[in-house]
């Protein structure tokens, strides 16, 4: 690990040492995985990963988080959470992410004993995007060590790779609700459609893609480098046949890669 990356690691370790008891909002993604790993290295059992089992998470995401925590002997707990009881969530307007994030983090904070801090993996790059959930993080005073220490996604991935973490090159993976077009009501059925379609395409070797269902039609967006393979005649037939088997009669491709 070079000196620049080591300086970031040292800053994060000092942050954890100063906070003494930290619960990391853990999703199994690259950001929260590194945070939980480093926190555990500093605080041992006084660093806890909290994973929210929600209808917005795919089984693939759940098992990935479980495997990572188990492989590295991290203290890890799951919390049940459903955003459907939150007023305004299902309407899926511009406030959806804010409503969900605030409700979730309120629940996570309420589950902690006095003296514990809830930390989130928001990084410097996230502040340049339109992220309504970031407002909720500020309102609830959730700790953001990456922001304090000045790390962006590049640094997080590079440190993860240097430490030998399997998540270092894991594609960004937001919750299933992000696949539902704005102002289209979110239902458990639509979320299940997304999970089924993405699981089927993952089986064909496509990681980090997005499936956006609408009735019996579906729009697919592939990550950079995968679109060309998806467009080959043989793969097009496989994709169409696979999704037709899950009741999608029409398959559309977004030609702009993620």
PDB file of C-alpha atoms in Angstrom:
ATOM      1  CA  UNK A   1       0.000   0.000   0.000  1.00  0.00           C
ATOM      2  CA  UNK A   2       1.479   3.381  -0.961  1.00  0.00           C
ATOM      3  CA  UNK A   3       1.943   6.281   1.454  1.00  0.00           C
ATOM      4  CA  UNK A   4      -1.132   8.171   0.249  1.00  0.00           C
ATOM      5  CA  UNK A   5      -3.444   5.224   0.842  1.00  0.00           C
ATOM      6  CA  UNK A   6      -1.780   4.430   4.169  1.00  0.00           C
ATOM      7  CA  UNK A   7      -2.425   8.009   5.307  1.00  0.00           C
ATOM      8  CA  UNK A   8      -6.133   7.533   4.603  1.00  0.00           C
ATOM      9  CA  UNK A   9      -6.160   4.243   6.504  1.00  0.00           C
ATOM     10  CA  UNK A  10      -4.398   5.877   9.464  1.00  0.00           C
ATOM     11  CA  UNK A  11      -6.941   8.717   9.490  1.00  0.00           C
ATOM     12  CA  UNK A  12      -9.832   6.257   9.505  1.00  0.00           C
ATOM     13  CA  UNK A  13      -8.245   4.179  12.252  1.00  0.00           C
ATOM     14  CA  UNK A  14      -7.808   7.312  14.384  1.00  0.00           C
ATOM     15  CA  UNK A  15     -11.449   8.197  13.766  1.00  0.00           C
ATOM     16  CA  UNK A  16     -12.613   4.782  14.990  1.00  0.00           C
ATOM     17  CA  UNK A  17     -10.316   4.895  18.027  1.00  0.00           C
ATOM     18  CA  UNK A  18     -11.745   8.277  19.013  1.00  0.00           C
ATOM     19  CA  UNK A  19     -15.362   7.066  18.778  1.00  0.00           C
ATOM     20  CA  UNK A  20     -14.796   3.838  20.783  1.00  0.00           C
ATOM     21  CA  UNK A  21     -18.114   2.120  19.921  1.00  0.00           C
ATOM     22  CA  UNK A  22     -19.319   2.215  16.320  1.00  0.00           C
ATOM     23  CA  UNK A  23     -22.182   0.490  14.501  1.00  0.00           C
ATOM     24  CA  UNK A  24     -21.704   0.554  10.719  1.00  0.00           C
ATOM     25  CA  UNK A  25     -24.772   0.610   8.478  1.00  0.00           C
ATOM     26  CA  UNK A  26     -23.604  -2.401   6.484  1.00  0.00           C
ATOM     27  CA  UNK A  27     -24.902  -3.367   3.035  1.00  0.00           C
ATOM     28  CA  UNK A  28     -22.092  -5.635   1.820  1.00  0.00           C
ATOM     29  CA  UNK A  29     -21.055  -3.073  -0.799  1.00  0.00           C
ATOM     30  CA  UNK A  30     -17.518  -1.796  -1.292  1.00  0.00           C
ATOM     31  CA  UNK A  31     -17.913   1.267   0.957  1.00  0.00           C
ATOM     32  CA  UNK A  32     -19.549  -0.215   4.040  1.00  0.00           C
ATOM     33  CA  UNK A  33     -17.499  -3.412   3.816  1.00  0.00           C
ATOM     34  CA  UNK A  34     -14.187  -1.569   4.082  1.00  0.00           C
ATOM     35  CA  UNK A  35     -15.564   0.609   6.866  1.00  0.00           C
ATOM     36  CA  UNK A  36     -16.674  -2.392   8.917  1.00  0.00           C
ATOM     37  CA  UNK A  37     -13.417  -4.235   8.243  1.00  0.00           C
ATOM     38  CA  UNK A  38     -11.215  -1.333   9.381  1.00  0.00           C
ATOM     39  CA  UNK A  39     -13.457  -0.546  12.336  1.00  0.00           C
ATOM     40  CA  UNK A  40     -13.234  -4.131  13.533  1.00  0.00           C
ATOM     41  CA  UNK A  41      -9.463  -4.060  13.164  1.00  0.00           C
ATOM     42  CA  UNK A  42      -9.346  -1.072  15.528  1.00  0.00           C
ATOM     43  CA  UNK A  43     -12.236  -1.718  17.926  1.00  0.00           C
ATOM     44  CA  UNK A  44     -12.753  -5.474  17.787  1.00  0.00           C
ATOM     45  CA  UNK A  45     -16.238  -6.374  19.096  1.00  0.00           C
ATOM     46  CA  UNK A  46     -16.939  -2.710  19.739  1.00  0.00           C
ATOM     47  CA  UNK A  47     -17.452  -2.307  15.995  1.00  0.00           C
ATOM     48  CA  UNK A  48     -20.745  -3.784  14.858  1.00  0.00           C
ATOM     49  CA  UNK A  49     -22.205  -4.233  11.382  1.00  0.00           C
ATOM     50  CA  UNK A  50     -25.952  -3.639  11.100  1.00  0.00           C
ATOM     51  CA  UNK A  51     -27.571  -5.091   7.989  1.00  0.00           C
ATOM     52  CA  UNK A  52     -31.172  -4.110   7.220  1.00  0.00           C
ATOM     53  CA  UNK A  53     -33.217  -7.008   5.837  1.00  0.00           C
ATOM     54  CA  UNK A  54     -35.759  -5.174   3.687  1.00  0.00           C
ATOM     55  CA  UNK A  55     -37.895  -5.912   0.601  1.00  0.00           C
ATOM     56  CA  UNK A  56     -35.549  -3.501  -1.199  1.00  0.00           C
ATOM     57  CA  UNK A  57     -32.574  -5.855  -0.956  1.00  0.00           C
ATOM     58  CA  UNK A  58     -32.116  -8.851  -3.243  1.00  0.00           C
ATOM     59  CA  UNK A  59     -31.218 -12.279  -1.924  1.00  0.00           C
ATOM     60  CA  UNK A  60     -27.926 -11.888  -3.783  1.00  0.00           C
ATOM     61  CA  UNK A  61     -27.113  -8.771  -1.733  1.00  0.00           C
ATOM     62  CA  UNK A  62     -28.105 -10.479   1.514  1.00  0.00           C
ATOM     63  CA  UNK A  63     -25.953 -13.562   0.962  1.00  0.00           C
ATOM     64  CA  UNK A  64     -23.037 -11.403  -0.208  1.00  0.00           C
ATOM     65  CA  UNK A  65     -23.083  -9.401   3.024  1.00  0.00           C
ATOM     66  CA  UNK A  66     -23.378 -12.551   5.124  1.00  0.00           C
ATOM     67  CA  UNK A  67     -20.439 -14.207   3.367  1.00  0.00           C
ATOM     68  CA  UNK A  68     -18.206 -11.160   3.716  1.00  0.00           C
ATOM     69  CA  UNK A  69     -18.945 -10.786   7.437  1.00  0.00           C
ATOM     70  CA  UNK A  70     -18.468 -14.496   8.052  1.00  0.00           C
ATOM     71  CA  UNK A  71     -15.231 -14.741   6.077  1.00  0.00           C
ATOM     72  CA  UNK A  72     -13.637 -11.895   8.062  1.00  0.00           C
ATOM     73  CA  UNK A  73     -15.153 -12.837  11.447  1.00  0.00           C
ATOM     74  CA  UNK A  74     -16.938  -9.501  11.741  1.00  0.00           C
ATOM     75  CA  UNK A  75     -19.571  -8.828  14.373  1.00  0.00           C
ATOM     76  CA  UNK A  76     -22.729  -8.610  12.302  1.00  0.00           C
ATOM     77  CA  UNK A  77     -26.426  -8.369  13.098  1.00  0.00           C
ATOM     78  CA  UNK A  78     -29.492  -8.200  10.897  1.00  0.00           C
ATOM     79  CA  UNK A  79     -32.446  -5.916  11.497  1.00  0.00           C
ATOM     80  CA  UNK A  80     -35.853  -6.320   9.893  1.00  0.00           C
ATOM     81  CA  UNK A  81     -37.122  -3.152   8.231  1.00  0.00           C
ATOM     82  CA  UNK A  82     -39.930  -2.423   5.792  1.00  0.00           C
ATOM     83  CA  UNK A  83     -40.313   1.066   4.302  1.00  0.00           C
ATOM     84  CA  UNK A  84     -43.879   0.397   3.174  1.00  0.00           C
ATOM     85  CA  UNK A  85     -45.291   1.708   6.443  1.00  0.00           C
ATOM     86  CA  UNK A  86     -43.591   5.083   5.943  1.00  0.00           C
ATOM     87  CA  UNK A  87     -45.988   7.793   4.665  1.00  0.00           C
ATOM     88  CA  UNK A  88     -45.126   8.777   1.105  1.00  0.00           C
ATOM     89  CA  UNK A  89     -42.621   6.014   0.381  1.00  0.00           C
ATOM     90  CA  UNK A  90     -44.760   3.924  -1.969  1.00  0.00           C
ATOM     91  CA  UNK A  91     -45.711   6.965  -4.063  1.00  0.00           C
ATOM     92  CA  UNK A  92     -42.082   6.998  -5.284  1.00  0.00           C
ATOM     93  CA  UNK A  93     -41.716  10.746  -5.778  1.00  0.00           C
ATOM     94  CA  UNK A  94     -38.526  12.789  -5.402  1.00  0.00           C
ATOM     95  CA  UNK A  95     -38.608  12.315  -1.606  1.00  0.00           C
ATOM     96  CA  UNK A  96     -38.612   8.500  -1.682  1.00  0.00           C
ATOM     97  CA  UNK A  97     -34.945   8.022  -0.841  1.00  0.00           C
ATOM     98  CA  UNK A  98     -35.071  10.631   1.913  1.00  0.00           C
ATOM     99  CA  UNK A  99     -38.147   9.029   3.481  1.00  0.00           C
ATOM    100  CA  UNK A 100     -36.639   5.541   3.384  1.00  0.00           C
ATOM    101  CA  UNK A 101     -33.160   6.502   4.605  1.00  0.00           C
ATOM    102  CA  UNK A 102     -34.532   8.553   7.477  1.00  0.00           C
ATOM    103  CA  UNK A 103     -36.923   5.809   8.575  1.00  0.00           C
ATOM    104  CA  UNK A 104     -34.221   3.144   8.381  1.00  0.00           C
ATOM    105  CA  UNK A 105     -31.552   5.110  10.237  1.00  0.00           C
ATOM    106  CA  UNK A 106     -34.030   6.163  12.921  1.00  0.00           C
ATOM    107  CA  UNK A 107     -34.730   2.463  13.517  1.00  0.00           C
ATOM    108  CA  UNK A 108     -31.041   1.537  13.539  1.00  0.00           C
ATOM    109  CA  UNK A 109     -30.153   4.333  15.960  1.00  0.00           C
ATOM    110  CA  UNK A 110     -33.030   3.388  18.260  1.00  0.00           C
ATOM    111  CA  UNK A 111     -31.708  -0.181  18.437  1.00  0.00           C
ATOM    112  CA  UNK A 112     -28.302   0.909  19.764  1.00  0.00           C
ATOM    113  CA  UNK A 113     -27.333   1.091  23.414  1.00  0.00           C
ATOM    114  CA  UNK A 114     -26.157   4.455  24.828  1.00  0.00           C
ATOM    115  CA  UNK A 115     -22.613   5.349  23.847  1.00  0.00           C
ATOM    116  CA  UNK A 116     -22.742   3.773  20.385  1.00  0.00           C
ATOM    117  CA  UNK A 117     -22.353   5.829  17.192  1.00  0.00           C
ATOM    118  CA  UNK A 118     -24.058   4.925  13.907  1.00  0.00           C
ATOM    119  CA  UNK A 119     -21.715   5.328  10.914  1.00  0.00           C
ATOM    120  CA  UNK A 120     -22.524   5.413   7.201  1.00  0.00           C
ATOM    121  CA  UNK A 121     -20.320   4.733   4.159  1.00  0.00           C
ATOM    122  CA  UNK A 122     -21.095   7.981   2.330  1.00  0.00           C
ATOM    123  CA  UNK A 123     -17.930   9.176   0.593  1.00  0.00           C
ATOM    124  CA  UNK A 124     -16.704  12.379  -1.031  1.00  0.00           C
ATOM    125  CA  UNK A 125     -17.963  11.400  -4.490  1.00  0.00           C
ATOM    126  CA  UNK A 126     -21.494  10.939  -3.154  1.00  0.00           C
ATOM    127  CA  UNK A 127     -21.758  14.635  -2.283  1.00  0.00           C
ATOM    128  CA  UNK A 128     -21.585  15.595  -5.972  1.00  0.00           C
ATOM    129  CA  UNK A 129     -24.721  13.583  -6.807  1.00  0.00           C
ATOM    130  CA  UNK A 130     -28.373  14.357  -6.198  1.00  0.00           C
ATOM    131  CA  UNK A 131     -28.879  12.130  -3.141  1.00  0.00           C
ATOM    132  CA  UNK A 132     -31.945  13.047  -1.039  1.00  0.00           C
ATOM    133  CA  UNK A 133     -30.901  10.382   1.466  1.00  0.00           C
ATOM    134  CA  UNK A 134     -27.850  12.482   2.319  1.00  0.00           C
ATOM    135  CA  UNK A 135     -30.168  15.050   3.901  1.00  0.00           C
ATOM    136  CA  UNK A 136     -31.518  12.412   6.275  1.00  0.00           C
ATOM    137  CA  UNK A 137     -27.986  11.425   7.278  1.00  0.00           C
ATOM    138  CA  UNK A 138     -27.275  15.026   8.273  1.00  0.00           C
ATOM    139  CA  UNK A 139     -30.540  15.487  10.150  1.00  0.00           C
ATOM    140  CA  UNK A 140     -29.983  12.349  12.212  1.00  0.00           C
ATOM    141  CA  UNK A 141     -26.315  13.177  12.845  1.00  0.00           C
ATOM    142  CA  UNK A 142     -25.133   9.859  11.448  1.00  0.00           C
ATOM    143  CA  UNK A 143     -21.336   9.734  11.373  1.00  0.00           C
ATOM    144  CA  UNK A 144     -19.641   9.773   7.948  1.00  0.00           C
ATOM    145  CA  UNK A 145     -15.961   8.874   8.486  1.00  0.00           C
ATOM    146  CA  UNK A 146     -15.119   8.814   4.775  1.00  0.00           C
ATOM    147  CA  UNK A 147     -16.220  12.431   4.479  1.00  0.00           C
ATOM    148  CA  UNK A 148     -14.304  13.406   7.609  1.00  0.00           C
ATOM    149  CA  UNK A 149     -11.147  11.751   6.272  1.00  0.00           C
ATOM    150  CA  UNK A 150     -11.616  12.878   2.642  1.00  0.00           C
ATOM    151  CA  UNK A 151     -11.983   9.512   0.862  1.00  0.00           C
ATOM    152  CA  UNK A 152     -13.705   9.058  -2.477  1.00  0.00           C
ATOM    153  CA  UNK A 153     -14.617   5.873  -4.328  1.00  0.00           C
ATOM    154  CA  UNK A 154     -11.172   5.561  -5.948  1.00  0.00           C
ATOM    155  CA  UNK A 155      -9.404   5.551  -2.584  1.00  0.00           C
ATOM    156  CA  UNK A 156     -11.925   3.130  -1.062  1.00  0.00           C
ATOM    157  CA  UNK A 157     -11.502   0.641  -3.898  1.00  0.00           C
ATOM    158  CA  UNK A 158      -7.709   0.973  -3.897  1.00  0.00           C
ATOM    159  CA  UNK A 159      -7.442   0.414  -0.140  1.00  0.00           C
ATOM    160  CA  UNK A 160      -9.841  -2.526  -0.334  1.00  0.00           C
ATOM    161  CA  UNK A 161      -7.705  -4.089  -3.055  1.00  0.00           C
ATOM    162  CA  UNK A 162      -4.485  -3.534  -1.103  1.00  0.00           C
ATOM    163  CA  UNK A 163      -6.070  -5.220   1.929  1.00  0.00           C
ATOM    164  CA  UNK A 164      -7.186  -8.198  -0.170  1.00  0.00           C
ATOM    165  CA  UNK A 165     -10.909  -7.588   0.249  1.00  0.00           C
ATOM    166  CA  UNK A 166     -13.067  -9.333  -2.352  1.00  0.00           C
ATOM    167  CA  UNK A 167     -15.345  -6.296  -2.563  1.00  0.00           C
ATOM    168  CA  UNK A 168     -12.706  -4.001  -4.075  1.00  0.00           C
ATOM    169  CA  UNK A 169     -14.079  -4.329  -7.624  1.00  0.00           C
ATOM    170  CA  UNK A 170     -17.685  -5.096  -6.752  1.00  0.00           C
ATOM    171  CA  UNK A 171     -20.082  -3.111  -8.980  1.00  0.00           C
ATOM    172  CA  UNK A 172     -22.089  -0.366  -7.318  1.00  0.00           C
ATOM    173  CA  UNK A 173     -25.432  -1.834  -6.335  1.00  0.00           C
ATOM    174  CA  UNK A 174     -28.232   0.422  -5.136  1.00  0.00           C
ATOM    175  CA  UNK A 175     -31.499  -0.843  -3.679  1.00  0.00           C
ATOM    176  CA  UNK A 176     -34.158  -2.437  -5.888  1.00  0.00           C
ATOM    177  CA  UNK A 177     -36.435   0.598  -5.594  1.00  0.00           C
ATOM    178  CA  UNK A 178     -34.037   2.604  -7.774  1.00  0.00           C
ATOM    179  CA  UNK A 179     -35.126   0.488 -10.748  1.00  0.00           C
ATOM    180  CA  UNK A 180     -38.735   1.660 -10.494  1.00  0.00           C
ATOM    181  CA  UNK A 181     -39.329   4.830 -12.584  1.00  0.00           C
ATOM    182  CA  UNK A 182     -40.057   7.976 -10.580  1.00  0.00           C
ATOM    183  CA  UNK A 183     -43.763   8.433  -9.730  1.00  0.00           C
ATOM    184  CA  UNK A 184     -44.536   4.787 -10.542  1.00  0.00           C
ATOM    185  CA  UNK A 185     -45.858   3.301  -7.279  1.00  0.00           C
ATOM    186  CA  UNK A 186     -43.490   0.891  -5.548  1.00  0.00           C
ATOM    187  CA  UNK A 187     -45.047  -2.468  -4.762  1.00  0.00           C
ATOM    188  CA  UNK A 188     -43.561  -5.697  -3.513  1.00  0.00           C
ATOM    189  CA  UNK A 189     -44.567  -7.314  -6.810  1.00  0.00           C
ATOM    190  CA  UNK A 190     -42.530  -4.795  -8.837  1.00  0.00           C
ATOM    191  CA  UNK A 191     -39.540  -5.288  -6.561  1.00  0.00           C
ATOM    192  CA  UNK A 192     -39.821  -9.043  -7.017  1.00  0.00           C
ATOM    193  CA  UNK A 193     -39.911  -8.566 -10.797  1.00  0.00           C
ATOM    194  CA  UNK A 194     -36.633  -6.648 -10.609  1.00  0.00           C
ATOM    195  CA  UNK A 195     -34.971  -9.282  -8.432  1.00  0.00           C
ATOM    196  CA  UNK A 196     -36.104 -12.177 -10.641  1.00  0.00           C
ATOM    197  CA  UNK A 197     -34.902 -10.503 -13.850  1.00  0.00           C
ATOM    198  CA  UNK A 198     -31.531  -9.448 -12.454  1.00  0.00           C
ATOM    199  CA  UNK A 199     -30.920 -12.871 -10.902  1.00  0.00           C
ATOM    200  CA  UNK A 200     -31.665 -14.526 -14.259  1.00  0.00           C
ATOM    201  CA  UNK A 201     -29.214 -12.234 -16.069  1.00  0.00           C
ATOM    202  CA  UNK A 202     -26.589 -12.698 -13.385  1.00  0.00           C
ATOM    203  CA  UNK A 203     -26.858 -16.411 -14.134  1.00  0.00           C
ATOM    204  CA  UNK A 204     -25.920 -15.545 -17.735  1.00  0.00           C
ATOM    205  CA  UNK A 205     -22.781 -13.811 -16.480  1.00  0.00           C
ATOM    206  CA  UNK A 206     -23.905 -10.177 -16.286  1.00  0.00           C
ATOM    207  CA  UNK A 207     -22.930  -8.427 -13.057  1.00  0.00           C
ATOM    208  CA  UNK A 208     -23.930  -4.912 -12.048  1.00  0.00           C
ATOM    209  CA  UNK A 209     -26.683  -4.524 -14.636  1.00  0.00           C
ATOM    210  CA  UNK A 210     -30.091  -2.925 -14.024  1.00  0.00           C
ATOM    211  CA  UNK A 211     -33.561  -4.197 -14.937  1.00  0.00           C
ATOM    212  CA  UNK A 212     -36.490  -1.793 -15.072  1.00  0.00           C
ATOM    213  CA  UNK A 213     -39.838  -3.605 -15.391  1.00  0.00           C
ATOM    214  CA  UNK A 214     -43.124  -2.171 -16.597  1.00  0.00           C
ATOM    215  CA  UNK A 215     -46.024  -4.612 -16.746  1.00  0.00           C
ATOM    216  CA  UNK A 216     -44.837  -7.441 -19.046  1.00  0.00           C
ATOM    217  CA  UNK A 217     -42.022  -5.338 -20.561  1.00  0.00           C
ATOM    218  CA  UNK A 218     -38.521  -4.765 -19.241  1.00  0.00           C
ATOM    219  CA  UNK A 219     -35.698  -2.309 -19.987  1.00  0.00           C
ATOM    220  CA  UNK A 220     -32.128  -3.528 -19.404  1.00  0.00           C
ATOM    221  CA  UNK A 221     -29.077  -1.348 -18.787  1.00  0.00           C
ATOM    222  CA  UNK A 222     -25.704  -3.109 -18.788  1.00  0.00           C
ATOM    223  CA  UNK A 223     -22.501  -1.957 -17.134  1.00  0.00           C
ATOM    224  CA  UNK A 224     -19.640  -0.707 -19.284  1.00  0.00           C
ATOM    225  CA  UNK A 225     -18.131  -3.480 -21.356  1.00  0.00           C
ATOM    226  CA  UNK A 226     -21.115  -5.848 -21.187  1.00  0.00           C
ATOM    227  CA  UNK A 227     -23.382  -4.278 -23.784  1.00  0.00           C
ATOM    228  CA  UNK A 228     -21.458  -5.620 -26.772  1.00  0.00           C
ATOM    229  CA  UNK A 229     -21.714  -9.181 -25.437  1.00  0.00           C
ATOM    230  CA  UNK A 230     -25.424  -8.730 -24.721  1.00  0.00           C
ATOM    231  CA  UNK A 231     -25.995  -7.675 -28.340  1.00  0.00           C
ATOM    232  CA  UNK A 232     -24.467 -10.741 -29.965  1.00  0.00           C
ATOM    233  CA  UNK A 233     -27.150 -12.793 -31.762  1.00  0.00           C
ATOM    234  CA  UNK A 234     -26.663 -15.843 -29.536  1.00  0.00           C
ATOM    235  CA  UNK A 235     -26.793 -13.868 -26.271  1.00  0.00           C
ATOM    236  CA  UNK A 236     -29.777 -11.801 -27.416  1.00  0.00           C
ATOM    237  CA  UNK A 237     -31.710 -15.019 -27.947  1.00  0.00           C
ATOM    238  CA  UNK A 238     -30.657 -16.353 -24.531  1.00  0.00           C
ATOM    239  CA  UNK A 239     -31.708 -13.129 -22.792  1.00  0.00           C
ATOM    240  CA  UNK A 240     -35.051 -13.020 -24.566  1.00  0.00           C
ATOM    241  CA  UNK A 241     -35.754 -16.689 -23.867  1.00  0.00           C
ATOM    242  CA  UNK A 242     -34.709 -16.390 -20.220  1.00  0.00           C
ATOM    243  CA  UNK A 243     -36.872 -13.352 -19.528  1.00  0.00           C
ATOM    244  CA  UNK A 244     -39.811 -14.726 -21.506  1.00  0.00           C
ATOM    245  CA  UNK A 245     -39.717 -17.619 -19.050  1.00  0.00           C
ATOM    246  CA  UNK A 246     -40.359 -15.051 -16.313  1.00  0.00           C
ATOM    247  CA  UNK A 247     -43.383 -13.521 -18.092  1.00  0.00           C
ATOM    248  CA  UNK A 248     -41.614 -10.616 -19.821  1.00  0.00           C
ATOM    249  CA  UNK A 249     -42.916 -10.572 -23.382  1.00  0.00           C
ATOM    250  CA  UNK A 250     -40.832  -7.605 -24.582  1.00  0.00           C
ATOM    251  CA  UNK A 251     -37.189  -6.884 -23.744  1.00  0.00           C
ATOM    252  CA  UNK A 252     -35.654  -3.478 -24.484  1.00  0.00           C
ATOM    253  CA  UNK A 253     -31.983  -2.459 -24.201  1.00  0.00           C
ATOM    254  CA  UNK A 254     -30.693   0.899 -23.038  1.00  0.00           C
ATOM    255  CA  UNK A 255     -27.766   1.568 -25.393  1.00  0.00           C
ATOM    256  CA  UNK A 256     -26.025   3.857 -22.899  1.00  0.00           C
ATOM    257  CA  UNK A 257     -23.897   1.718 -20.602  1.00  0.00           C
ATOM    258  CA  UNK A 258     -23.760   2.298 -16.852  1.00  0.00           C
TER     259      UNK A 258
END
